Each structure stands twice: as C-alpha cells, then as structure tokens.
Coordinates of C-alpha atoms in Angstrom, one line a residue:
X1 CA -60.3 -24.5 33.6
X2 CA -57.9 -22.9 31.3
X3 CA -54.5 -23.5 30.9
X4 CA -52.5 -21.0 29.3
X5 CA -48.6 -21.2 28.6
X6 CA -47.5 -17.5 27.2
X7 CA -47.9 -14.0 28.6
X8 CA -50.4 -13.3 25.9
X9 CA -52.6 -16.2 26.6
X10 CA -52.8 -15.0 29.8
X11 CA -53.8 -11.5 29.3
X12 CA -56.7 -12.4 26.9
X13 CA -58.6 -14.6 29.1
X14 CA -57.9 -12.3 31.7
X15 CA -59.0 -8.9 29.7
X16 CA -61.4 -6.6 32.0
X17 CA -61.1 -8.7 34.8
X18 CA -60.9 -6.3 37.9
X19 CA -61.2 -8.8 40.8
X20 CA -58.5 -11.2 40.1
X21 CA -57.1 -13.3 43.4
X22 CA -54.0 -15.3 42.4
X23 CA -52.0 -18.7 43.6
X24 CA -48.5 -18.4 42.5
X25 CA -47.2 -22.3 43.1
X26 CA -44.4 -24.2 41.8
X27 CA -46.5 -27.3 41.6
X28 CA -46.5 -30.6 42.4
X29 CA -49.8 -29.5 44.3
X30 CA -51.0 -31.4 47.5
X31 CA -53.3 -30.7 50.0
X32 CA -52.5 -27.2 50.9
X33 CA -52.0 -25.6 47.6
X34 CA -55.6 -26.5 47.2
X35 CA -56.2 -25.0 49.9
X36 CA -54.6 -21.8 49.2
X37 CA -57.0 -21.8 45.9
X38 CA -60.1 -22.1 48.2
X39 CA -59.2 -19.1 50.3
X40 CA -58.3 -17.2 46.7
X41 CA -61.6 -17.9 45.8
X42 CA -63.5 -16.3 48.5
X43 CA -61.7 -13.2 47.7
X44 CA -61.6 -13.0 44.2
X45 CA -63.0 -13.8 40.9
X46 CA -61.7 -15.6 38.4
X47 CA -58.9 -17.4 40.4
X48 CA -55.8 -17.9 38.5
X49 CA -52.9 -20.5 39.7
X50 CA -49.5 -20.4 38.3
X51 CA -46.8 -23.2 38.0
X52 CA -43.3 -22.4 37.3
X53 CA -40.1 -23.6 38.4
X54 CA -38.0 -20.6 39.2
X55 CA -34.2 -21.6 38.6
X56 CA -33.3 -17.8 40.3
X57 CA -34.0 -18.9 43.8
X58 CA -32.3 -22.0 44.0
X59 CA -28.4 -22.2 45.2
X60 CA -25.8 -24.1 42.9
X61 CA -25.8 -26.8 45.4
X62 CA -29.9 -26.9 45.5
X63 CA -32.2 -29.6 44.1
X64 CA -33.3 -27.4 40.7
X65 CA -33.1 -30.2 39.1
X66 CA -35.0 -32.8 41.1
X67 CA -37.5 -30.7 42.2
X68 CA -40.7 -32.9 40.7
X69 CA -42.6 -31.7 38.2
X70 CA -46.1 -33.0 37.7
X71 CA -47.7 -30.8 35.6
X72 CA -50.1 -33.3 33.9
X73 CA -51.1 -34.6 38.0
X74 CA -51.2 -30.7 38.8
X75 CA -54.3 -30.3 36.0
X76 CA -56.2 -33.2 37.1
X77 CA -56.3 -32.3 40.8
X78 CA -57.3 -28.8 39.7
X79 CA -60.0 -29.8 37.6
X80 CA -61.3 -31.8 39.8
X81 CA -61.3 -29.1 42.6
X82 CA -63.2 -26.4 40.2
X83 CA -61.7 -23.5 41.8
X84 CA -59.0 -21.9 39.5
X85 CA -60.6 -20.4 36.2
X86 CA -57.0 -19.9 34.6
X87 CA -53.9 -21.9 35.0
X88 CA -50.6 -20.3 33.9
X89 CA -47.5 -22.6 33.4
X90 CA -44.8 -20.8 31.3
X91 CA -41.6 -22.4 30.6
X92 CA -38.5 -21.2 31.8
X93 CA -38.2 -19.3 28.4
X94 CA -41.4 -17.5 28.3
X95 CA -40.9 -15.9 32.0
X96 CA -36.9 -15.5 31.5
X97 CA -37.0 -14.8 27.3
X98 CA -33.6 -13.0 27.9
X99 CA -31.3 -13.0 30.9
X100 CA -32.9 -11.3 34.3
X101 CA -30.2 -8.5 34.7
X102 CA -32.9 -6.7 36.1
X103 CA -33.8 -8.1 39.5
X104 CA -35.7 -6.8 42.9
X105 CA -34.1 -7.0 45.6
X106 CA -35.3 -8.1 49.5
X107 CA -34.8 -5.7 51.7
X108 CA -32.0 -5.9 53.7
X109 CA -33.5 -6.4 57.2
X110 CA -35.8 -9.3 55.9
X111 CA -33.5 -10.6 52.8
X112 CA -30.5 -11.5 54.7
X113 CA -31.8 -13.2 58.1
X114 CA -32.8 -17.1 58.5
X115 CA -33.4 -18.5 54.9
X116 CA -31.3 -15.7 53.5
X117 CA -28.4 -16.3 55.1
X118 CA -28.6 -20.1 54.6
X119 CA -29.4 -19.9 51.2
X120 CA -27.8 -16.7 49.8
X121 CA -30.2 -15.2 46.8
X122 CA -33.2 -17.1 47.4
X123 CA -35.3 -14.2 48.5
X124 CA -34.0 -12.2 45.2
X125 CA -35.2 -15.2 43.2
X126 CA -38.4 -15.2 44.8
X127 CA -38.9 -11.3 44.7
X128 CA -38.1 -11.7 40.9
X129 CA -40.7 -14.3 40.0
X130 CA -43.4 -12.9 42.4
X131 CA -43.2 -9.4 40.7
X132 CA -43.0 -10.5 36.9
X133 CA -45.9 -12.9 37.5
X134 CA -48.0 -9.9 39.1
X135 CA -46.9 -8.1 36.3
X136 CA -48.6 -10.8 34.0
X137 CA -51.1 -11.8 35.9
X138 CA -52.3 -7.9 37.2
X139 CA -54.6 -9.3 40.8
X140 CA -56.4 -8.1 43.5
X141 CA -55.2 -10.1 46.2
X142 CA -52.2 -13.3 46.1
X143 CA -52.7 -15.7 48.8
X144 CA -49.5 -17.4 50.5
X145 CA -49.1 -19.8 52.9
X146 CA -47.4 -19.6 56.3
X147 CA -45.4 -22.3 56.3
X148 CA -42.7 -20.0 54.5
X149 CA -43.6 -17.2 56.7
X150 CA -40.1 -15.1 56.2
X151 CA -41.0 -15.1 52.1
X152 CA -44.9 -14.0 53.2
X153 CA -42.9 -11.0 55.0
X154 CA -41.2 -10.4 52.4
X155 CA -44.0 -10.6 49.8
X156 CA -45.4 -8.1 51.6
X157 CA -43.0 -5.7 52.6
X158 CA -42.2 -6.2 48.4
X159 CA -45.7 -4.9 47.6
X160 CA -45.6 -2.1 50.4
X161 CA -42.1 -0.4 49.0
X162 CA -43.2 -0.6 45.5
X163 CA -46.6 0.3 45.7
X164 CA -48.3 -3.2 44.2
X165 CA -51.7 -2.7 44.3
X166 CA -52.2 -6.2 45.5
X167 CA -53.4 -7.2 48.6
X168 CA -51.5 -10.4 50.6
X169 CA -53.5 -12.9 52.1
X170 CA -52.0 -15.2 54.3
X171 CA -53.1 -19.1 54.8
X172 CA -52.3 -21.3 58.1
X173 CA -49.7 -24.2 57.8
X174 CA -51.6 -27.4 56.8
X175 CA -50.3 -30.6 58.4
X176 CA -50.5 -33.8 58.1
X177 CA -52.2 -35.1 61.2
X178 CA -48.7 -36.1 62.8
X179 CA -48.1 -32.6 62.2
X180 CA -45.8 -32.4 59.6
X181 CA -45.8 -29.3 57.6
X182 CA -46.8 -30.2 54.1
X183 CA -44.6 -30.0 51.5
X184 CA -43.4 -30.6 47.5
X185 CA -40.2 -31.8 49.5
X186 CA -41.8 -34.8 52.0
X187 CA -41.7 -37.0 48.9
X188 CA -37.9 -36.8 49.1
X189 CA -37.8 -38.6 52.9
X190 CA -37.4 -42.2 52.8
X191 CA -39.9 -44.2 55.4
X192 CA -37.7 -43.5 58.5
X193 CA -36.8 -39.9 57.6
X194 CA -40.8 -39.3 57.3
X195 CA -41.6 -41.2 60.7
X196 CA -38.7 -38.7 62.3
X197 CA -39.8 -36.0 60.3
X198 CA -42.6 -34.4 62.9
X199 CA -40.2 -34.1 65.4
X200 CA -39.1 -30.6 63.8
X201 CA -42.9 -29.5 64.7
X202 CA -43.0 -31.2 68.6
X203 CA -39.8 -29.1 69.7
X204 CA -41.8 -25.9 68.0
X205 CA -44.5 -26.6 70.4
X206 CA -42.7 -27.6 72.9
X207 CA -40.8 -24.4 72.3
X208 CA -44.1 -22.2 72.3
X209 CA -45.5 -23.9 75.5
X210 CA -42.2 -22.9 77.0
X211 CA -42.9 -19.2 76.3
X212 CA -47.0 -19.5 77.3
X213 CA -45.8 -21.0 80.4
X214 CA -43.6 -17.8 81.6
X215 CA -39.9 -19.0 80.1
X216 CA -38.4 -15.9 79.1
X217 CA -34.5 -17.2 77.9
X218 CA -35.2 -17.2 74.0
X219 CA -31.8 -18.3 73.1
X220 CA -32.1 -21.4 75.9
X221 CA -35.4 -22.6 74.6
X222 CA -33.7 -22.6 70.7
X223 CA -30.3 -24.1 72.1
X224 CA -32.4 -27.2 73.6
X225 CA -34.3 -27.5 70.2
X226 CA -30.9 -27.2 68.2
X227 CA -29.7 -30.2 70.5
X228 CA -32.4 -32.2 70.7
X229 CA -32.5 -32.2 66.5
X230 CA -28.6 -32.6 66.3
X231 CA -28.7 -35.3 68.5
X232 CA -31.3 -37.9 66.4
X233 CA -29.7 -36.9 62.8
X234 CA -30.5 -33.6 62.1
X235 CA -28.4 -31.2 60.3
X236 CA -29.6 -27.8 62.1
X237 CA -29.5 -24.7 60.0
X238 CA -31.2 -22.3 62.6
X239 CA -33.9 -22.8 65.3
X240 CA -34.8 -19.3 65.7
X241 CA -37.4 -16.9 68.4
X242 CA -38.1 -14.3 66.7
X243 CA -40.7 -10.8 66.6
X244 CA -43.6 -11.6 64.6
X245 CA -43.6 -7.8 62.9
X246 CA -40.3 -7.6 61.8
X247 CA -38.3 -11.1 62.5
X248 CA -35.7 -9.4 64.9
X249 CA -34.9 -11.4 68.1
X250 CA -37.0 -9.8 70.8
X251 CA -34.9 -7.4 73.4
X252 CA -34.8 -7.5 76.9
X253 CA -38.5 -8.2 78.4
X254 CA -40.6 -8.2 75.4
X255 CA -41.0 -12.2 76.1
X256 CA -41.8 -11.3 80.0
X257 CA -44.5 -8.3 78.3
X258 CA -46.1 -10.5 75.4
X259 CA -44.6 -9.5 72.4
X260 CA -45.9 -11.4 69.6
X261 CA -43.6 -14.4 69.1
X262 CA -42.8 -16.7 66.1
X263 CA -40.6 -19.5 66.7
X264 CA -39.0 -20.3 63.3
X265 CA -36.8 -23.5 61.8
X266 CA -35.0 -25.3 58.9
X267 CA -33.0 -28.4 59.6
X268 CA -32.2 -31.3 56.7
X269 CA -33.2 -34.7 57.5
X270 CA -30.9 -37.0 55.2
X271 CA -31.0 -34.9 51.8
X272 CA -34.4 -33.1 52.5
X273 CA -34.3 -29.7 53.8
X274 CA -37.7 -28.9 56.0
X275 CA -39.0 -25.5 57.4
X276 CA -41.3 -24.9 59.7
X277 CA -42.2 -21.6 62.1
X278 CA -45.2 -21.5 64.4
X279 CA -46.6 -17.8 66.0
X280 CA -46.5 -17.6 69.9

C-alpha cells in the first residue's frame, strides 16, 4: 500500500487510472471501515482510502479536538487487509492551504433537517471535504456507510446537482453483535455507558416492528422512544420516522400504504453523541 500525504502524490500514483473506487474516512478504522474497503474493491480498481480530520464540520462546542487519531494503527490494519492500493492522509494544511471561502452548500430540504439542525454547518463541512477529495482523488464510485444515512443522502443528492461523475455506493450498518452501531465515538463510553449503549438500536426495532405490525401514529411510536431514552439517561436530540427518498415525515396514510420508512436517531449518552437510523 501506498501512503501519500500531498495532492501531488496522489495524482502520480493515480495517473491513467480510470476505475478508481474510493473510501473517504476520518480514521481511527474499525471493523466497518474495513468493510466499506471490501465493497470498494469489488467495484473498482486501485482502491484508494483517505484519512483526514475535517475541522469544517464540527460545531465550536464539538469534540475536534479529541476526536482520536491513529494514523500509525490506521496503516497497520490496512496493510494487513490488502485492499486499499493508495492511502491519502493530508494535513489540515495541504486540503485547507488557504481559508475555504469557497464552500458547497447542502441543499436546503436535506441540509437543514435532523443532524443539520442539531449541529448547524455540519453538512456544509461535509459537502466541502467530500468534493475537494473527489476533486483530488477523480473516482468511479465512493462507497459510504449507512449508519450516517442523512450525509449518504446528501452525498448523493451533492453529486446529482453538480454533475460528479461518481457513482455512490451505499454499505449496511455494521454492529457489534449487541447491536450497537459501530463507531470512532464508542471509545468515548465508559463501561456502563457501553452496556446502555444498544438500547438506542432496541427502541429502533422496536419502533420498526411497530410499523410491520400495522401501527400507523409515526409521531406516537417516536414520542415512546424519546421517553423511554430520556427516562434511563439519555439526552434526546431527535427520534425521527421519516420517508426513505427524501427524509420528509410521511403524510397521511403512506404508513397505512407502505411507504418506504426509515426510522432515524441521535441521542448523547454521558459525553458521546450516537446515531443510528434503520429502513422500515
């Protein structure tokens, strides 16, 4: 594997290459970035991983700082999985060499919802990054995961309104086998939080069975999740039934009719903040 720090690095080893698939990741890799590089690499050739930081889609009050960085640990798991054929990890200087006055923006039916009213510029942060790095990196196809399933909607309505000639593929949640989503962020939960921690995913199912089983009173099912988490130590930023196509509430009897159903959350457990959706 290589691993390449500037722009130009990058676009010499990656000269000619028509069939890139790309794994943008802010490291600190576990289970399921690996594998987000598998699926990569059965759609492309050479896989190329990033790791990067980006400071534009945290909040001032946001753990920038804290977020861990394990870039030697990163290397070593890659290596040892074989999969990624270039590894990109700029510094903050070499993807922001002067300030980003120029920044795309979400748009506003997807940018301002769930995680972008709870966390006010993250989606324009993450818009940002995701288009300078397929700037650098020029692929085929990206692959993200689902477990941020408002920022793969994004991603893609990104690519659709600017005319990116990449293709988004889109990986299943990978879960520890309590069924915690995983996460950079589950190292932050002390032994208790992390035994309270699946919860968050139960009341998704429990919400999801709820539907299957013929409930049709959306806001009822996410008011008993909200209470449920509130009431063993949760600080609830939004349980949320939502359309899968475009992450507006469904109307009057699209529940009753079928509609295609995600039911999404983010709640903090102590000082960790957790997300989580799951498709009905």
């Amino acid at each position: 594997m290589k691993v390449v720090h500037t722009v130009r690095e990058l676009r010499d080893q990656l000269r000619g290459q028509q069939r890139v698939a790309f794994v943008p990741t802010m490291g600190n890799l576990h289970a399921a970035h690996l594998s987000l590089m598998k699926l990569a690499r059965q759609h492309g050739d050479p896989v190329v991983a990033s790791i990067f930081v980006n400071r534009l889609q945290f909040g001032p009050n946001e753990d920038f700082d804290r977020y861990p960085r394990t870039l030697a640990a990163d290397i070593a798991k890659l290596e040892r999985e074989r999969d990624v054929y270039v590894l990109f990890a700029p510094d903050e200087h070499e993807m922001y060499p002067e300030p980003q006055s120029y920044k795309v923006q979400p748009p506003d039916d997807l940018g301002s919802i769930l995680e972008g009213e709870f966390r006010p510029g993250f989606f324009t942060g993450v818009c940002t990054v995701v288009a300078k790095l397929f700037a650098c990196v020029q692929p085929r196809v990206a692959v993200f995961g689902k477990k941020d399933y408002q920022q793969l909607m994004v991603v893609r309505s990104m690519c659709r309104q600017l005319q990116l000639p990449v293709e988004i593929l889109a990986h299943e949640t990978v879960r520890d086998p309590d069924g915690l989503a995983l996460s950079s962020r589950n190292r932050f939960l002390s032994v208790v939080e992390r035994a309270e921690a699946p919860r968050l995913h139960r009341l998704l199912l429990r919400v999801c069975e709820a539907v299957r089983a013929g409930a049709v009173d959306g806001t009822a099912l996410e008011a008993r999740a909200r209470a449920d988490l509130t009431a063993n130590g949760w600080e609830v930023d939004y349980v949320s039934l939502r359309r899968q196509r475009d992450l507006n509430p469904p109307v009057s009897g699209e529940i009753a009719a079928g509609e295609p159903l995600v039911v999404l959350a983010a709640a903090k457990l102590g000082h960790t903040r957790l997300i989580d959706n799951l498709e009905v």
